Coordinates of C-alpha atoms in Angstrom, one line a residue:
Chain A
M371 CA -33.9 1.1 -15.4
Q372 CA -31.7 -2.4 -16.0
I373 CA -27.4 -2.5 -15.8
I374 CA -26.3 -6.0 -16.8
F375 CA -22.8 -6.3 -15.5
R376 CA -20.7 -9.7 -17.1
N377 CA -17.9 -11.3 -15.4
A378 CA -15.7 -14.5 -16.9
E379 CA -15.7 -16.0 -13.4
A380 CA -19.0 -15.3 -11.7
G381 CA -21.8 -15.0 -14.9
E382 CA -23.9 -12.9 -15.7
R383 CA -26.3 -10.9 -13.5
I384 CA -29.0 -8.6 -14.4
V385 CA -29.8 -5.9 -11.6
M386 CA -32.4 -2.5 -11.6
A387 CA -30.6 0.8 -11.5
S388 CA -32.1 4.5 -11.0
E389 CA -31.5 7.6 -13.2
G390 CA -28.8 9.4 -11.5
D391 CA -27.4 6.7 -9.7
T392 CA -23.1 6.4 -10.8
L393 CA -22.2 2.5 -12.4
M394 CA -20.2 2.2 -8.8
H395 CA -22.5 2.8 -6.7
V396 CA -25.5 -0.4 -8.3
A397 CA -22.7 -2.5 -8.4
L398 CA -22.3 -2.1 -4.8
A399 CA -25.5 -2.0 -3.6
N400 CA -26.0 -5.5 -5.9
D401 CA -23.3 -6.9 -4.2
I402 CA -21.3 -7.3 -7.9
I403 CA -17.8 -9.9 -7.8
G404 CA -14.6 -8.3 -8.8
I405 CA -15.9 -4.2 -7.7
P406 CA -14.6 -3.5 -4.5
G407 CA -14.9 0.4 -4.9
D408 CA -11.9 0.8 -2.4
C409 CA -12.0 4.3 -2.5
G410 CA -16.1 5.1 -2.3
G411 CA -16.0 6.7 -6.1
Q412 CA -13.4 9.1 -5.5
C413 CA -11.8 7.9 -9.1
A414 CA -8.9 7.5 -6.4
C415 CA -8.3 3.5 -6.8
G416 CA -9.3 1.9 -9.6
T417 CA -10.8 -1.4 -8.7
C418 CA -14.3 -0.6 -10.1
H419 CA -13.1 -0.9 -13.6
V420 CA -15.6 -2.1 -16.6
Y421 CA -15.0 -2.8 -20.1
V422 CA -18.3 -1.1 -21.6
D423 CA -19.8 -3.5 -24.5
P424 CA -18.8 -2.1 -27.7
A425 CA -22.2 -1.6 -28.5
W426 CA -23.2 1.0 -26.0
V427 CA -19.1 2.7 -25.6
E428 CA -21.1 5.9 -27.6
R429 CA -23.9 6.4 -25.2
V430 CA -22.1 6.1 -22.2
G431 CA -19.1 7.8 -23.3
R432 CA -15.2 6.8 -23.9
V433 CA -13.1 8.3 -21.1
E434 CA -11.6 11.1 -21.5
P435 CA -8.0 12.3 -22.7
G436 CA -4.8 13.1 -19.5
S437 CA -8.1 12.9 -17.0
T438 CA -8.0 11.6 -13.4
E439 CA -10.3 9.0 -14.5
E440 CA -7.3 7.4 -17.6
T441 CA -4.4 8.3 -15.3
M442 CA -6.2 5.7 -12.7
I443 CA -7.1 3.0 -15.7
F444 CA -4.0 3.1 -17.4
G445 CA -1.8 2.8 -13.8
A446 CA -3.5 -0.2 -12.2
P447 CA -3.3 -3.6 -12.7
V448 CA -5.8 -4.2 -14.9
D449 CA -5.5 -4.2 -19.0
A450 CA -7.0 -1.0 -19.9
R451 CA -8.6 -1.5 -24.0
P452 CA -10.3 1.5 -25.6
N453 CA -13.8 0.9 -24.0
S454 CA -11.9 1.2 -20.2
R455 CA -14.0 3.0 -17.9
L456 CA -14.3 3.8 -14.2
A457 CA -17.8 3.0 -13.1
C458 CA -17.9 5.5 -10.3
Q459 CA -16.8 7.9 -13.2
V460 CA -19.8 7.0 -15.3
N461 CA -24.0 8.9 -14.0
L462 CA -26.0 6.8 -14.9
I463 CA -29.1 8.8 -17.3
A464 CA -32.1 7.7 -19.3
I465 CA -30.6 5.7 -22.3
H466 CA -28.1 3.7 -20.3
D467 CA -31.4 1.1 -19.8
G468 CA -29.9 -2.3 -20.9
L469 CA -26.2 -1.1 -20.7
I470 CA -23.2 -4.1 -21.0
V471 CA -20.6 -4.0 -18.6
E472 CA -17.9 -6.8 -18.6
I473 CA -15.4 -6.7 -15.5
P474 CA -12.1 -7.3 -16.4
E475 CA -10.4 -11.0 -15.1
G476 CA -9.4 -10.9 -11.6
Q477 CA -10.4 -7.7 -10.4
Chain B
M163 CA 22.8 25.7 16.1
Q164 CA 19.3 27.8 16.0
Q165 CA 17.0 24.8 15.9
I166 CA 19.1 23.1 18.6
M167 CA 18.1 26.2 21.1
E168 CA 14.3 26.5 19.7
A169 CA 11.7 24.3 21.6
A170 CA 10.7 21.1 19.7
D171 CA 6.8 21.7 18.4
A172 CA 4.3 19.5 20.7
L173 CA 2.6 19.2 17.8
D174 CA 5.5 18.0 15.7
V175 CA 4.4 14.1 14.6
S176 CA 7.6 13.6 12.4
H177 CA 9.4 12.3 15.0
P178 CA 10.1 8.9 15.2
Q179 CA 10.7 8.4 18.9
I180 CA 6.4 8.4 18.8
Y181 CA 5.7 5.4 16.5
R182 CA 9.1 3.8 18.5
D183 CA 7.1 4.2 21.8
D184 CA 4.4 4.0 20.1
S185 CA 3.3 7.3 21.6
W186 CA 1.8 8.9 18.2
R187 CA -2.7 8.2 18.6
P188 CA -3.2 11.3 20.7
L189 CA -1.3 13.9 19.1
F190 CA -2.8 12.7 15.7
A191 CA -7.1 13.1 17.7
Q192 CA -5.7 16.3 18.3
L193 CA -4.6 17.1 15.1
R194 CA -7.6 16.1 14.0
A195 CA -9.8 17.4 15.9
E196 CA -8.2 21.1 16.4
H197 CA -5.4 21.9 13.1
P198 CA -6.0 19.0 10.5
V199 CA -4.2 21.1 7.7
Y200 CA -1.6 22.4 10.8
Y201 CA 1.8 23.8 9.6
C202 CA 4.4 22.9 12.3
P203 CA 7.0 25.6 11.6
R204 CA 10.1 23.2 13.3
S205 CA 11.1 19.4 12.8
R206 CA 14.4 17.8 12.5
S207 CA 13.1 18.0 8.4
G208 CA 12.3 21.7 8.4
P209 CA 9.1 23.2 8.4
Y210 CA 6.0 20.8 7.0
W211 CA 2.4 20.9 6.7
S212 CA 0.9 17.9 8.3
I213 CA -2.8 16.3 6.7
T214 CA -4.8 14.5 8.8
R215 CA -8.0 14.4 8.3
F216 CA -9.8 11.3 6.1
A217 CA -10.9 13.7 3.6
D218 CA -8.2 16.3 3.3
I219 CA -5.6 13.3 2.7
V220 CA -7.8 12.3 0.0
R221 CA -7.9 15.5 -1.5
V222 CA -4.0 16.1 -1.7
D223 CA -3.8 12.7 -3.2
T224 CA -5.9 13.2 -5.8
D225 CA -4.4 16.3 -6.9
P226 CA -0.8 15.9 -8.8
L227 CA -1.0 18.8 -10.4
S228 CA -1.4 21.0 -7.1
F229 CA 0.6 18.6 -4.7
S230 CA 4.0 17.6 -6.6
S231 CA 5.7 13.7 -6.1
S232 CA 8.7 15.0 -8.4
Y233 CA 12.2 14.2 -6.7
L234 CA 12.9 17.5 -8.0
H235 CA 10.9 19.4 -5.3
G236 CA 12.6 16.3 -3.0
G237 CA 10.4 13.8 -3.9
V238 CA 7.9 11.5 -0.8
T239 CA 9.6 11.4 2.4
I240 CA 10.0 14.6 4.6
E241 CA 14.2 14.4 4.2
D242 CA 14.3 15.2 0.1
R243 CA 15.2 12.2 -1.6
V244 CA 16.9 12.5 -4.7
A245 CA 15.5 8.4 -5.7
A246 CA 13.9 9.2 -9.4
S247 CA 11.4 6.6 -10.2
F248 CA 8.0 6.3 -11.4
M249 CA 6.5 7.2 -7.4
Q250 CA 8.6 10.8 -7.3
M251 CA 7.1 11.5 -10.7
D252 CA 3.6 13.0 -11.5
P253 CA 1.5 12.1 -13.9
P254 CA 1.8 12.1 -17.5
V255 CA 5.0 10.4 -17.0
H256 CA 4.6 8.6 -13.9
T257 CA 1.5 6.9 -15.7
E258 CA 3.7 5.6 -18.6
K259 CA 6.0 4.7 -16.8
R260 CA 3.9 3.2 -13.8
K261 CA 2.1 1.5 -17.2
N262 CA 5.1 -0.4 -17.9
V263 CA 5.4 -2.3 -14.8
T264 CA 1.4 -3.9 -14.0
A265 CA 2.6 -6.6 -15.5
V266 CA 3.4 -8.2 -12.1
V267 CA 0.8 -7.7 -10.2
A268 CA -1.9 -8.5 -12.8
P269 CA -4.6 -10.7 -12.1
R270 CA -2.9 -13.9 -14.4
S271 CA 0.7 -12.6 -12.0
L272 CA -1.2 -12.9 -8.8
A273 CA -3.6 -16.5 -9.7
Q274 CA -0.5 -17.8 -10.3
M275 CA 1.2 -17.1 -7.3
E276 CA -1.6 -17.5 -5.4
S277 CA -1.0 -21.7 -4.5
L278 CA 2.9 -21.1 -4.1
I279 CA 1.8 -18.6 -1.2
R280 CA -0.1 -20.8 0.7
E281 CA 2.0 -24.1 0.6
R282 CA 4.8 -21.2 2.1
A283 CA 2.2 -20.2 4.4
G284 CA 1.5 -23.9 5.6
R285 CA 4.7 -24.8 5.8
V286 CA 5.9 -21.8 7.7
L287 CA 3.1 -22.6 10.0
D288 CA 3.9 -26.6 10.7
A289 CA 7.0 -25.5 11.5
L290 CA 6.9 -23.0 14.7
P291 CA 7.7 -24.5 17.6
R292 CA 4.3 -25.7 19.6
N293 CA 4.5 -24.5 23.5
E294 CA 7.5 -22.7 22.6
E295 CA 8.4 -19.0 23.1
F296 CA 9.3 -17.3 19.4
D297 CA 9.1 -14.5 17.4
W298 CA 6.4 -14.1 15.8
V299 CA 7.9 -11.1 13.6
Q300 CA 11.5 -13.5 13.1
R301 CA 9.3 -17.3 11.6
V302 CA 6.3 -15.8 10.0
S303 CA 6.5 -11.9 8.8
I304 CA 10.0 -11.8 7.9
E305 CA 10.3 -15.2 6.5
L306 CA 7.1 -15.4 4.7
T307 CA 7.8 -11.9 2.9
S308 CA 11.4 -12.6 2.2
M309 CA 10.5 -16.1 0.1
M310 CA 8.1 -13.5 -1.9
L311 CA 10.2 -11.3 -2.3
A312 CA 12.9 -13.6 -4.0
T313 CA 10.7 -14.7 -6.1
L314 CA 8.8 -11.5 -7.3
F315 CA 12.7 -10.5 -7.8
A316 CA 13.3 -14.5 -9.2
Y317 CA 16.3 -14.1 -6.9
P318 CA 17.8 -17.3 -4.8
V319 CA 15.2 -18.1 -2.2
E320 CA 18.0 -19.6 0.1
Q321 CA 19.9 -15.8 -0.2
R322 CA 16.9 -14.2 0.8
H323 CA 18.0 -12.4 3.7
K324 CA 20.1 -10.4 1.8
L325 CA 16.9 -8.4 0.4
V326 CA 15.5 -8.3 3.6
H327 CA 19.2 -6.3 4.4
W328 CA 19.0 -4.1 1.7
S329 CA 15.2 -3.3 2.4
D330 CA 16.1 -2.3 5.9
V331 CA 19.4 -0.2 4.6
L332 CA 17.0 1.8 2.3
T333 CA 13.8 2.5 5.2
A334 CA 16.8 3.5 8.0
D335 CA 16.2 5.9 9.6
L336 CA 19.9 7.4 10.2
D337 CA 18.8 9.2 13.3
D338 CA 18.1 5.3 14.7
P339 CA 20.3 4.0 17.3
E340 CA 20.2 1.0 15.5
S341 CA 20.2 1.9 12.7
P342 CA 22.1 -0.5 10.3
V343 CA 23.8 2.8 8.6
R344 CA 24.4 6.3 10.1
T345 CA 24.9 8.7 6.9
E346 CA 23.1 9.2 4.0
A347 CA 26.9 8.3 2.7
E348 CA 26.5 5.0 4.5
R349 CA 23.2 3.9 3.3
Q350 CA 24.7 4.6 -0.5
A351 CA 27.6 2.8 0.3
G352 CA 25.5 -0.1 1.9
L353 CA 23.1 -0.3 -1.4
Q354 CA 25.9 -0.6 -4.0
D355 CA 26.2 -4.6 -3.3
F356 CA 22.0 -4.3 -4.2
Y357 CA 22.4 -2.8 -7.0
M358 CA 25.7 -4.2 -8.2
T359 CA 23.6 -7.7 -7.6
M360 CA 20.3 -6.3 -9.6
M361 CA 21.9 -4.6 -12.5
E362 CA 23.7 -8.4 -13.4
L363 CA 20.6 -10.5 -12.9
W364 CA 18.7 -7.7 -15.0
Q365 CA 21.8 -8.1 -17.8
Q366 CA 21.2 -11.5 -17.6
R367 CA 17.4 -11.6 -18.4
Q368 CA 17.5 -9.2 -21.4
K369 CA 18.7 -12.2 -23.0
E370 CA 16.4 -14.4 -21.9
E371 CA 12.5 -15.0 -22.9
Q372 CA 10.6 -12.1 -20.5
S373 CA 9.2 -13.9 -17.6
Y374 CA 7.3 -12.1 -15.1
D375 CA 9.3 -11.4 -12.4
I376 CA 10.4 -7.8 -12.2
I377 CA 13.7 -8.2 -13.0
S378 CA 12.6 -9.7 -16.3
L379 CA 9.9 -7.1 -16.9
L380 CA 12.3 -4.1 -16.9
A381 CA 14.7 -5.9 -18.2
H382 CA 12.4 -6.4 -21.9
D383 CA 10.8 -2.8 -21.4
E384 CA 12.1 -0.6 -23.6
G385 CA 11.3 2.6 -21.8
V386 CA 13.7 0.9 -18.9
R387 CA 16.2 0.0 -20.8
S388 CA 16.8 3.5 -22.2
A389 CA 16.5 4.7 -18.8
S390 CA 19.7 6.2 -16.4
F391 CA 21.0 4.1 -14.4
D392 CA 20.0 5.9 -11.3
E393 CA 16.3 5.5 -12.4
I394 CA 16.8 1.6 -12.7
C395 CA 18.3 1.6 -9.5
A396 CA 15.7 3.4 -7.5
L397 CA 13.0 1.0 -9.7
F398 CA 14.8 -1.7 -7.7
G399 CA 14.5 0.2 -4.3
L400 CA 10.9 0.7 -5.5
F401 CA 9.8 -2.9 -5.5
L402 CA 12.0 -4.1 -2.5
V403 CA 10.7 -1.7 -0.1
G404 CA 6.7 -2.0 -1.6
G405 CA 6.5 -5.2 -1.6
N406 CA 8.9 -6.3 1.9
D407 CA 7.7 -4.0 4.9
T408 CA 4.9 -3.0 4.0
T409 CA 3.5 -6.7 4.0
R410 CA 6.2 -8.0 6.9
N411 CA 3.8 -5.4 9.1
S412 CA 0.6 -5.7 8.6
M413 CA 1.3 -9.9 9.2
S414 CA 2.9 -9.0 12.6
G415 CA 0.2 -5.6 13.0
G416 CA -2.3 -8.6 12.5
A417 CA -1.1 -10.9 15.4
W418 CA -1.1 -8.8 17.9
G419 CA -4.4 -6.9 16.7
F420 CA -5.7 -10.5 16.7
S421 CA -3.9 -10.4 20.4
E422 CA -6.2 -6.9 21.3
F423 CA -9.1 -7.7 20.3
P424 CA -9.7 -12.0 21.2
D425 CA -13.6 -12.0 19.6
E426 CA -12.0 -10.5 16.5
W427 CA -10.4 -13.7 16.0
R428 CA -12.8 -15.8 17.3
K429 CA -15.3 -14.0 15.1
L430 CA -13.2 -15.2 11.9
K431 CA -12.9 -19.0 13.6
A432 CA -16.6 -18.8 12.9
N433 CA -16.7 -17.6 9.4
P434 CA -13.6 -17.8 7.6
G435 CA -15.6 -16.2 4.6
L436 CA -14.4 -12.5 6.7
A437 CA -11.0 -13.1 5.9
G438 CA -10.9 -11.3 2.7
N439 CA -12.3 -7.9 4.8
A440 CA -10.4 -8.9 8.1
A441 CA -6.8 -8.7 5.3
A442 CA -8.4 -4.6 5.0
E443 CA -8.6 -4.2 8.5
I444 CA -5.2 -5.3 9.3
I445 CA -3.8 -3.2 6.8
R446 CA -6.1 0.1 7.6
Y447 CA -5.3 -0.5 11.4
Q448 CA -1.8 -1.7 11.0
T449 CA -1.2 1.1 8.2
P450 CA 2.2 0.2 7.4
V451 CA 3.6 2.7 5.4
I452 CA 2.5 5.9 7.8
Y453 CA 3.2 8.4 5.8
Q454 CA 3.6 10.1 1.9
R455 CA 4.8 14.2 1.3
R456 CA 4.2 15.9 -1.2
T457 CA 5.0 19.5 -2.9
A458 CA 3.0 21.9 -2.9
T459 CA 3.2 24.0 -7.1
C460 CA 1.6 26.8 -6.3
D461 CA -0.9 28.4 -3.6
V462 CA -3.0 25.8 -2.4
E463 CA -6.3 26.4 0.7
L464 CA -7.2 24.0 2.4
G465 CA -9.3 23.6 5.5
D466 CA -9.1 27.8 6.7
Q467 CA -5.2 27.9 5.9
T468 CA -3.3 28.4 2.4
I469 CA -0.8 26.7 1.9
A470 CA 2.4 28.4 0.0
A471 CA 4.1 27.0 -3.3
G472 CA 7.2 25.5 -2.2
D473 CA 5.8 23.8 1.0
K474 CA 6.2 20.9 1.8
V475 CA 2.6 19.0 2.6
V476 CA 2.3 15.4 5.0
M477 CA -0.3 13.2 4.2
W478 CA -0.2 11.4 7.0
Y479 CA -2.3 8.0 6.2
I480 CA -1.8 7.0 9.9
S481 CA -4.0 9.4 11.0
G482 CA -6.6 9.1 8.3
N483 CA -7.2 5.7 8.6
R484 CA -8.4 6.8 12.6
D485 CA -10.5 9.2 11.3
E486 CA -13.9 8.5 13.3
S487 CA -15.7 10.5 11.1
V488 CA -15.0 8.1 8.5
F489 CA -14.2 4.6 11.0
K490 CA -16.1 4.3 13.9
D491 CA -13.8 3.1 17.1
A492 CA -10.9 3.5 14.7
D493 CA -8.9 2.3 17.2
R494 CA -10.6 -0.8 17.4
L495 CA -9.7 -4.1 14.7
Q496 CA -13.0 -5.0 13.9
I497 CA -12.8 -7.6 11.1
D498 CA -16.5 -7.4 9.9
R499 CA -15.7 -3.5 9.5
P500 CA -18.7 -2.4 6.1
N501 CA -15.9 0.4 5.0
A502 CA -12.5 -1.2 6.0
R503 CA -11.7 -1.8 2.5
Q504 CA -11.4 2.4 2.0
H505 CA -8.8 3.2 4.2
T506 CA -5.7 5.4 3.4
A507 CA -2.9 3.0 4.2
F508 CA -3.0 2.2 0.3
G509 CA -2.3 5.7 -0.6
M510 CA -5.8 7.4 -3.1
G511 CA -4.7 8.4 -6.3
P512 CA -2.9 7.8 -9.3
H513 CA 0.3 6.5 -6.9
R514 CA -2.2 4.5 -4.8
C515 CA -0.3 2.2 -4.2
L516 CA 0.8 -0.9 -7.0
G517 CA 0.3 -4.1 -5.3
A518 CA -2.1 -4.0 -2.5
R519 CA -4.3 -7.2 -4.3
L520 CA -0.7 -8.6 -3.9
A521 CA -0.3 -8.0 -0.2
E522 CA -4.3 -8.5 0.7
M523 CA -3.6 -12.0 -0.8
Q524 CA -0.6 -12.5 1.4
L525 CA -2.6 -11.5 4.3
R526 CA -5.4 -13.7 3.7
I527 CA -3.2 -16.5 2.7
L528 CA -1.7 -16.5 5.8
W529 CA -4.7 -16.3 8.0
E530 CA -6.5 -19.4 6.2
E531 CA -4.3 -21.3 7.0
A532 CA -4.2 -20.1 10.9
L533 CA -7.6 -21.2 10.8
I534 CA -6.9 -24.3 9.3
R535 CA -4.6 -25.5 11.4
D536 CA -6.4 -23.9 14.5
L537 CA -3.7 -22.9 15.5
D538 CA -4.4 -21.5 18.9
I539 CA -1.5 -18.3 19.1
E540 CA -0.5 -16.2 22.5
I541 CA 0.5 -13.0 21.9
L542 CA 4.1 -12.8 25.0
G543 CA 3.7 -8.7 25.5
P544 CA 3.2 -5.7 22.7
P545 CA 5.5 -5.1 20.5
T546 CA 9.2 -3.6 19.3
Y547 CA 8.5 -0.8 17.6
A548 CA 11.4 0.8 14.8
F549 CA 12.5 4.0 15.4
S550 CA 11.3 5.7 11.9
N551 CA 8.8 8.0 10.8
L552 CA 7.7 6.2 7.5
V553 CA 7.5 2.5 8.1
R554 CA 5.8 1.8 11.0
S555 CA 7.0 -1.7 11.3
P556 CA 7.0 -4.5 14.9
L557 CA 10.6 -5.8 15.2
S558 CA 9.8 -8.1 17.4
L559 CA 6.6 -10.2 18.6
R560 CA 6.9 -12.5 21.7
A561 CA 4.4 -15.3 20.4
R562 CA 3.9 -18.9 22.0
I563 CA 1.5 -21.4 20.0
K564 CA -0.3 -24.1 22.4
D565 CA -0.5 -27.2 22.0

C-alpha cells in the first residue's frame, strides 16, 4: 500500500507501507522530515502529529475525546485541528491504501 | 528525632550530596538491576518510591489517572510544595491551561527566534578570552540562557541577571550550605520581588496589543486573567525555571561531555549535520532535571511491588537515561546514537517539556557556531555541581580557548 506525506517545507513523499504498520513507523522508516517520533511510538511525546486529508478522515477515524492521544495533541506546541491525529496511534489497514497526511509546519 | 536516630537508607537517592559529588551512577545501577521499583522507607522528605528503569518511568509518566501531579497531593517535587501552575495539575484541567500557553514555543515563534539566538551565540563566543582561563558556566551557559529568558519574558535584557537570581532562589535546596535562602519563608520573601515585577509587566501588557512573549500571552488569555494571583505567580515561576536551568545545564554538560569524549567533538567537526542529534544526546547525557514526582491515586502493581494510594512516586529521569537495556554504553556521550531522541529528560506523556524544541535549538546553534569558528576549547577539569536532587546544575567549569 502507498502513503503520501505532504510537508510545506520538504514537499511530497510517496512511500510504501504494509498492513499492520503504524503510520509513525512508516514515517520513521522512510526518514520523513517533520516526524521525529521522539518517544518511539508510545503516545508520550506528541511529535508525530499529522493532519489527515479531509477525504480520508472517515476511514482513518477521528481522535477519541478524552483519550491520551487527544491530551498529547492539545498539549503540543503545534496547532491542533479537527483532523489532527498522532501517527503512532494510526494502525494501517487495507482501506488506507493511498492515504494522504499533511505534516504540521515546523514540527 | 526518630529519623535522626535511624540509620540512613543506603539506597536513598534523594540526598542532594550524591549529585553534588557526582556519585549517583552506581546507586542507580544497583537500583535498576536489583530493585527497579524500590520503596525507600526513610529520607529527609519521608518515604517514597524510586522508579529507575526506562520502561517503568514511561509507564508512570503516561498514566496521570493513577499517578497524579496535583498540588493537592503535594505536586511534583519530593518535598510537598503548594505551587499551582498547570504543571501541578492533572488532565483535563492541565491540558486546557497548557494549551493556552503553547503559542510561546509554537514553530512560528521558534522560527522568529532562531536568527536572534544564532547572533547572540556568535557574539558570546567571539567575546570569550583566548589563551586565558574562564568559567564556561558564567561566560557561556548563563549568559546565553539568561538572554533567551529575557526575550521570552520581554524583560529588559540588561537586567537579565535578576532573572537568573530569581530562578536560583526558586530551585535552591534549603539544606545547601551555599543556598541564597535558608527557609521556605525566606524563599517566598525572595520571590516577592519577582512576582511583583512580573505582575506589573502583566498589567502593562494587558493594555497593549498581544505579542508573543510569555507575559503578553498570559495577559491576553481569558483563562489566565481569571486565575488566582497565586496561580499566575506559579506560572511565571514555571516558565522562569523551565527556560533557565535546563538549557543552561545542558550547555555546560555538553562542553564537559565533549571534553570527556573528544572523539565525539571530532565526529561533529567532520559532520556538522549531526548537531541536531548531538543536542538530543547532550540532553540525555546531562539530564538537567533529575526527577519528577507523582502521587499514587490508587493501589498500583508495578514490577512485583504494590504502590499504595497516597504514596509518593519518584521517576528518576537521570536513571532512565542510563538504562542499558535502552541506551548501550549509556554513560558515554555518543552524538550519533541512533535513539538519542528517545531520552526521558523531557518527561513522557502529558507533562512533557513544552520548550523541548527551543532547548534543542539553542543547544544545536551553540555548537554549530562553535564549529563555524573552529574553536579549540580545552576544559581544565570536571565541573562542580549544585547541591540539589532536582536540577543537575554545573556551578563552574574551567575552560580555555587556544588560539
